[in-house]
Coordinates of C-alpha atoms in Angstrom, one line a residue:
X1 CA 210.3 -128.5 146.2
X2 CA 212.0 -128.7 142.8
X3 CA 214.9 -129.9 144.3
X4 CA 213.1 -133.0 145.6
X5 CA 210.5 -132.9 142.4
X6 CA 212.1 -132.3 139.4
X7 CA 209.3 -133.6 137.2
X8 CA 207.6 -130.5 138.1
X9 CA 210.2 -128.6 136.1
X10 CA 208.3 -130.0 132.9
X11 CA 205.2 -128.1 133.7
X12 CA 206.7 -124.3 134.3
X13 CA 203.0 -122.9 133.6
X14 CA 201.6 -124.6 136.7
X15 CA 203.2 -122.2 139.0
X16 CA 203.0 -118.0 137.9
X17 CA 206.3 -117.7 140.0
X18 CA 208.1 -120.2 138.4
X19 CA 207.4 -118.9 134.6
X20 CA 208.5 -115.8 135.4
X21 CA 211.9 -117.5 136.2
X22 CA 211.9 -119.1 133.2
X23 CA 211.4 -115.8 131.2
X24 CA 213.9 -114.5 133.1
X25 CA 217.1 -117.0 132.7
X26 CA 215.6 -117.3 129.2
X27 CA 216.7 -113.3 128.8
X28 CA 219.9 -113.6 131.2
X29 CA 220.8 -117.4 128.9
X30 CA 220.4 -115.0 125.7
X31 CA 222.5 -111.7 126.8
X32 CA 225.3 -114.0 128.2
X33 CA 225.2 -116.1 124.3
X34 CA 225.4 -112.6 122.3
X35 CA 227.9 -111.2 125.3
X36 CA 230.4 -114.0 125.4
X37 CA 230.5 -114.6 121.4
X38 CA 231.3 -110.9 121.5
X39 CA 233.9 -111.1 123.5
X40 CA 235.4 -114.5 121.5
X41 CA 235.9 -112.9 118.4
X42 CA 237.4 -109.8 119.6
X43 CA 240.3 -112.4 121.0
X44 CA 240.5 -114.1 117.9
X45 CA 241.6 -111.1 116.2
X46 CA 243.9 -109.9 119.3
X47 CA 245.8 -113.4 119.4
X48 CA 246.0 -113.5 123.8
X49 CA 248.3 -115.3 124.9
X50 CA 247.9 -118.8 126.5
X51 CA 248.2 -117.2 130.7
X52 CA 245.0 -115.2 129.6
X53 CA 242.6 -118.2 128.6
X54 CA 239.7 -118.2 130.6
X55 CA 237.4 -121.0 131.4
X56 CA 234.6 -118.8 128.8
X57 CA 237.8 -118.9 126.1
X58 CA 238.0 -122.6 126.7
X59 CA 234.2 -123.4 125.8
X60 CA 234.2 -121.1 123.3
X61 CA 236.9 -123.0 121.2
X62 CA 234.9 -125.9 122.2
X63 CA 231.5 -124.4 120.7
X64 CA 233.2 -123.1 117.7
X65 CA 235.1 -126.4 116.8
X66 CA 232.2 -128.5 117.3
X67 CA 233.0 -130.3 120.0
X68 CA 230.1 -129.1 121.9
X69 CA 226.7 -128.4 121.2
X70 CA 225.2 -124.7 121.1
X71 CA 223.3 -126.2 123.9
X72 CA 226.1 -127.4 125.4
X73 CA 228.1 -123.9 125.5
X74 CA 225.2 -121.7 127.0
X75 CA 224.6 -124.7 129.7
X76 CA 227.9 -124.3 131.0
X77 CA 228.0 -120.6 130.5
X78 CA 225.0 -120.1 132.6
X79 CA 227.2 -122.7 135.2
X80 CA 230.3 -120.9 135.0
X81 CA 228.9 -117.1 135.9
X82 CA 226.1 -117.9 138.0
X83 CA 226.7 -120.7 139.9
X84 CA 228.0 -120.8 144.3
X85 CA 227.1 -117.3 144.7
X86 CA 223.8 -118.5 147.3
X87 CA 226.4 -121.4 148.5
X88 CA 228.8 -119.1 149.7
X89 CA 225.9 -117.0 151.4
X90 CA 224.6 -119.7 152.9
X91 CA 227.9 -120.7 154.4
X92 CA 228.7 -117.2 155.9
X93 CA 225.0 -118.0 157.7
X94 CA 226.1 -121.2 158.9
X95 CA 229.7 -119.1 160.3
X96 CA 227.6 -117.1 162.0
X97 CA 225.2 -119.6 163.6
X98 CA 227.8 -122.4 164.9
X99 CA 230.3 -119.4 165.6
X100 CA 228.1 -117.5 167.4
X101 CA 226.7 -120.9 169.5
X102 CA 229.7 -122.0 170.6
X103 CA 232.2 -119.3 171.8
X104 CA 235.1 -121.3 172.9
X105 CA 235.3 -122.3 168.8
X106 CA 235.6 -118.7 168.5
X107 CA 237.8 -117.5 171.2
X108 CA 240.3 -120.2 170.0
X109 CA 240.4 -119.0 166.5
X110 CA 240.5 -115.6 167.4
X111 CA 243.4 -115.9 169.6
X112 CA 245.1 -117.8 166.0
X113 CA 244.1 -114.7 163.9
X114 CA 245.3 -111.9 166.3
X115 CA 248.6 -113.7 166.9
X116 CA 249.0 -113.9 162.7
X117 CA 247.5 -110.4 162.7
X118 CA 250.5 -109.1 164.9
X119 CA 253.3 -110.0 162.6
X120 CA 251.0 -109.9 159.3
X121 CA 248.6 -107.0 159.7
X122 CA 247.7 -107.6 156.0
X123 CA 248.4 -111.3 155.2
X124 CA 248.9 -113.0 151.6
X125 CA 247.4 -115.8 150.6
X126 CA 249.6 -118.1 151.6
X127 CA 249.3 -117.1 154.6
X128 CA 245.9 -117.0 155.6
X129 CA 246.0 -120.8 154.0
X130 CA 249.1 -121.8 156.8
X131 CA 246.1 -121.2 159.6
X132 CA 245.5 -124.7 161.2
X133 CA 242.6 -124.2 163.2
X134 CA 241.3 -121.0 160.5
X135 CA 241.4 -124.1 158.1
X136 CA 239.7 -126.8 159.8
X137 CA 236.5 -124.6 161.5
X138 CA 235.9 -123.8 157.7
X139 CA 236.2 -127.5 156.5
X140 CA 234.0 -128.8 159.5
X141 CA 231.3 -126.1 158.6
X142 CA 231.6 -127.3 154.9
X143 CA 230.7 -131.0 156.5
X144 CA 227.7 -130.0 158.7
X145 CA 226.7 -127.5 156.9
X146 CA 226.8 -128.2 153.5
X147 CA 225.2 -125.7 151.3
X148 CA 224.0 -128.2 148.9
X149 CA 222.4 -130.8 150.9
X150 CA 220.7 -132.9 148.2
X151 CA 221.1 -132.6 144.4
X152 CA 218.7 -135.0 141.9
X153 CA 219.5 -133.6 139.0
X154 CA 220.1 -137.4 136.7
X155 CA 218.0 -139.7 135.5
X156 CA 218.6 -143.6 134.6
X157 CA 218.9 -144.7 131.7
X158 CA 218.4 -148.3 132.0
X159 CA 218.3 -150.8 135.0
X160 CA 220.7 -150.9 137.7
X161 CA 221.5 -152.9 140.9
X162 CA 222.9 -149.7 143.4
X163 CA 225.4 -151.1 145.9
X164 CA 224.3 -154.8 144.8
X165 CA 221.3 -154.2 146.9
X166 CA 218.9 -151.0 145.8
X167 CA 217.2 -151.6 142.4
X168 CA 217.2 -148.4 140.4
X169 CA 214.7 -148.9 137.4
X170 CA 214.8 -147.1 134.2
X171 CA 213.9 -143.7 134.2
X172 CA 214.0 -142.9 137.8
X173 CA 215.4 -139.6 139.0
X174 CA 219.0 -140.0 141.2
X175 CA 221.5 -137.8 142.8
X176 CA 222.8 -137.5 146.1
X177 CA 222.6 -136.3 150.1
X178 CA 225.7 -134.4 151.1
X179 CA 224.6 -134.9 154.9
X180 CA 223.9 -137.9 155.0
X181 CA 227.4 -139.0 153.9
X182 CA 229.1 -136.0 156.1
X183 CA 227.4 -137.6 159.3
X184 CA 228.2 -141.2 158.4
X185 CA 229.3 -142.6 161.3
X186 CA 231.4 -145.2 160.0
X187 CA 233.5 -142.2 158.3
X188 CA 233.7 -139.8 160.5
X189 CA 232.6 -141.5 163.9
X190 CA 230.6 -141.7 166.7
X191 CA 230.5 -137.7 166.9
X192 CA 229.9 -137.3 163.2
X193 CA 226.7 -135.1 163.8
X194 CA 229.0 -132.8 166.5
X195 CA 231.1 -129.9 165.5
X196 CA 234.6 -131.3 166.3
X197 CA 237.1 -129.1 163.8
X198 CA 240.0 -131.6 165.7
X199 CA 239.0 -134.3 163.6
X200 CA 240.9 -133.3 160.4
X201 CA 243.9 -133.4 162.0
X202 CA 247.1 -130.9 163.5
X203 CA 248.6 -129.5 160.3
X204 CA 247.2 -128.1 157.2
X205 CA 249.1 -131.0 155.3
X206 CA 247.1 -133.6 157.7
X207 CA 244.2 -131.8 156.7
X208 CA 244.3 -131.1 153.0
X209 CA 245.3 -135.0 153.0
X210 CA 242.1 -136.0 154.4
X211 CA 239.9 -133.5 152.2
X212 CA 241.7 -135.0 149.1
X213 CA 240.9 -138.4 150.3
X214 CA 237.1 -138.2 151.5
X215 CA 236.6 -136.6 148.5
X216 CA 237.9 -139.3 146.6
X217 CA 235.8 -141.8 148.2
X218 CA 232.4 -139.5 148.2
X219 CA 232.3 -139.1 151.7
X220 CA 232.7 -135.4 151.8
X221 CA 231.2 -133.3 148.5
X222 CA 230.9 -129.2 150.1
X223 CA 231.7 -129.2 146.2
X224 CA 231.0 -132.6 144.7
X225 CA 233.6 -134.2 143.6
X226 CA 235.6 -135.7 140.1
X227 CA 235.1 -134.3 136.8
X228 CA 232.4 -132.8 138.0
X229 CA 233.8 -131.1 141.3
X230 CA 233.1 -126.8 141.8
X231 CA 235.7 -124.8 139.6
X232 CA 235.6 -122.4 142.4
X233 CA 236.6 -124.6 145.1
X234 CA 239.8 -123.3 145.8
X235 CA 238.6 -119.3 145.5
X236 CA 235.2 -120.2 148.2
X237 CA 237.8 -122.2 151.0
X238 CA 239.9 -118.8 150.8
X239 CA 237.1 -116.6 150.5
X240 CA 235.5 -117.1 153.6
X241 CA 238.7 -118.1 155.6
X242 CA 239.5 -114.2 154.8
X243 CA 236.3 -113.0 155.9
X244 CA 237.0 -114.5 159.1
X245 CA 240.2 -113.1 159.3
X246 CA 239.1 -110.1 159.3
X247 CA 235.7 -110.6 161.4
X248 CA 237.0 -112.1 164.7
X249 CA 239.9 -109.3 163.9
X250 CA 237.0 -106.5 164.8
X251 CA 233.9 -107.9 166.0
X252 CA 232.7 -110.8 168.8
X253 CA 229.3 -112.1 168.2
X254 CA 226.8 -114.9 170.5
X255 CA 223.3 -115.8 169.0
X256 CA 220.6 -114.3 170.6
X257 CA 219.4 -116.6 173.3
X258 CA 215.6 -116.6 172.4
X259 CA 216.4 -117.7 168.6
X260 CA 215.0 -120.6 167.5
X261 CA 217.0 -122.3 165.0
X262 CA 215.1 -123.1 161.8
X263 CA 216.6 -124.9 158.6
X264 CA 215.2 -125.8 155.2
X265 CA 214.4 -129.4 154.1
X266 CA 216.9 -129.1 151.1
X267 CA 219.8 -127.0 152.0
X268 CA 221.3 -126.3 155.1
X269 CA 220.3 -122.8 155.7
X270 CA 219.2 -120.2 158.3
X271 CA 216.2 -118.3 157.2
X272 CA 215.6 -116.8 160.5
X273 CA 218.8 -115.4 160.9

């Protein structure tokens, strides 16, 4: 509701619920201040080194040189430590769901995990990112499923002619629809709307090329995109490309038959799961 009614977050008393949420990020916003300027001047005085700046060290030397506001630095703080964690829960659910509904996508990449499994029992990194098929079933979830389906989170400042066609007056609320620019058929096809992990292409370079270059254009934003793109991007894709590693290592699962599928209006997520 807030997502598609941000106006509401002006009047937190209306709902008990929601004022009990403010009370409580107003007590988390606070610890996390007092915790993080803590930890900044115990580094001042231990002189780290430049491999062990963090992203917290960075907007702390921001904050203290003035080139952000208090504000500011406790904004992105809360960003930095709290944001993704429901995004990459919501995209184990979707695993789960289109994995478990189609069980030729997960023979297939079974049968590519168990064949790296035999030479590398315990992978690195590298290797679990050389996976073809491992990385496009993860990057076609990411583009049917994308955790964040909708964000309207700015607001206009003045007029403004969108696309030389939609009039945005001053004042109004914008933001953006991940699915409706992942099932764009004139991006990604007739099939946009069918799990097809083919699409991104035969290699991991093919595929990597493409996500830098939808990105680019806005057609695919798992993790919005620019400046403003997720600093975890790169830790999430590997994240849950491990923990299917390790799944279809072990376990085979199918959705039970009598399930009906039910997703939220604003996210794309699995509640009855």
């Amino acid at each position: 509701m807030y997502f598609s009614f941000p106006d509401l977050d002006h009047f937190p008393w209306l709902l008990p619920s929601r004022k009990r949420a403010y009370n409580i990020m107003h007590e988390f916003d606070n610890r996390l201040y007092t915790m993080i300027m803590a930890m900044l001047h115990k580094r001042t005085q231990n002189k780290p080194t430049k491999s062990e700046e963090m992203v917290s060290h960075m907007l702390g030397e921001a904050y203290t040189s003035g080139r952000i506001t208090e504000k500011q630095f406790r904004d992105n703080l809360k960003i930095t430590f709290l944001t993704a964690h429901e995004n990459a829960q919501q995209l184990v659910t979707s695993m789960f769901w289109q994995l478990g509904t189609r069980i030729d996508i997960q023979d297939r990449l079974r049968e590519e995990i168990l064949a790296t499994a035999k030479t590398h029992p315990d992978p690195s990194q590298e290797i679990i990112n050389s996976l073809p098929y491992l990385t496009a079933v993860v990057l076609e979830l990411l583009r049917l499923f994308p955790p964040v389906c909708q964000l309207i989170n700015r607001v206009a400042l003045q007029p403004a002619l969108l696309g030389g066609e939609l009039p945005i007056s001053k004042g109004m609320f914008v933001g953006w629809n991940a699915w409706a620019v992942h099932s764009n058929p004139d991006v990604w096809g007739e099939d946009a709307r069918e799990f097809r992990a083919e699409r991104w292409g035969e290699t991991v370079e093919e595929m990597q090329g493409r996500f830098r270059r939808e990105t680019v254009r806005g057609t695919y934003i798992p993790f919005n995109a620019h400046k403003r793109k997720c600093l975890g991007q790169g830790f999430a894709l590997l994240q849950v490309k491990i923990l299917l590693f390790v799944l279809l290592g072990r376990v085979r699962w199918v959705v039970d038959p009598e399930y009906r599928l039910k997703m939220t209006p604003v996210c794309c997520s699995f509640p009855g799961l």
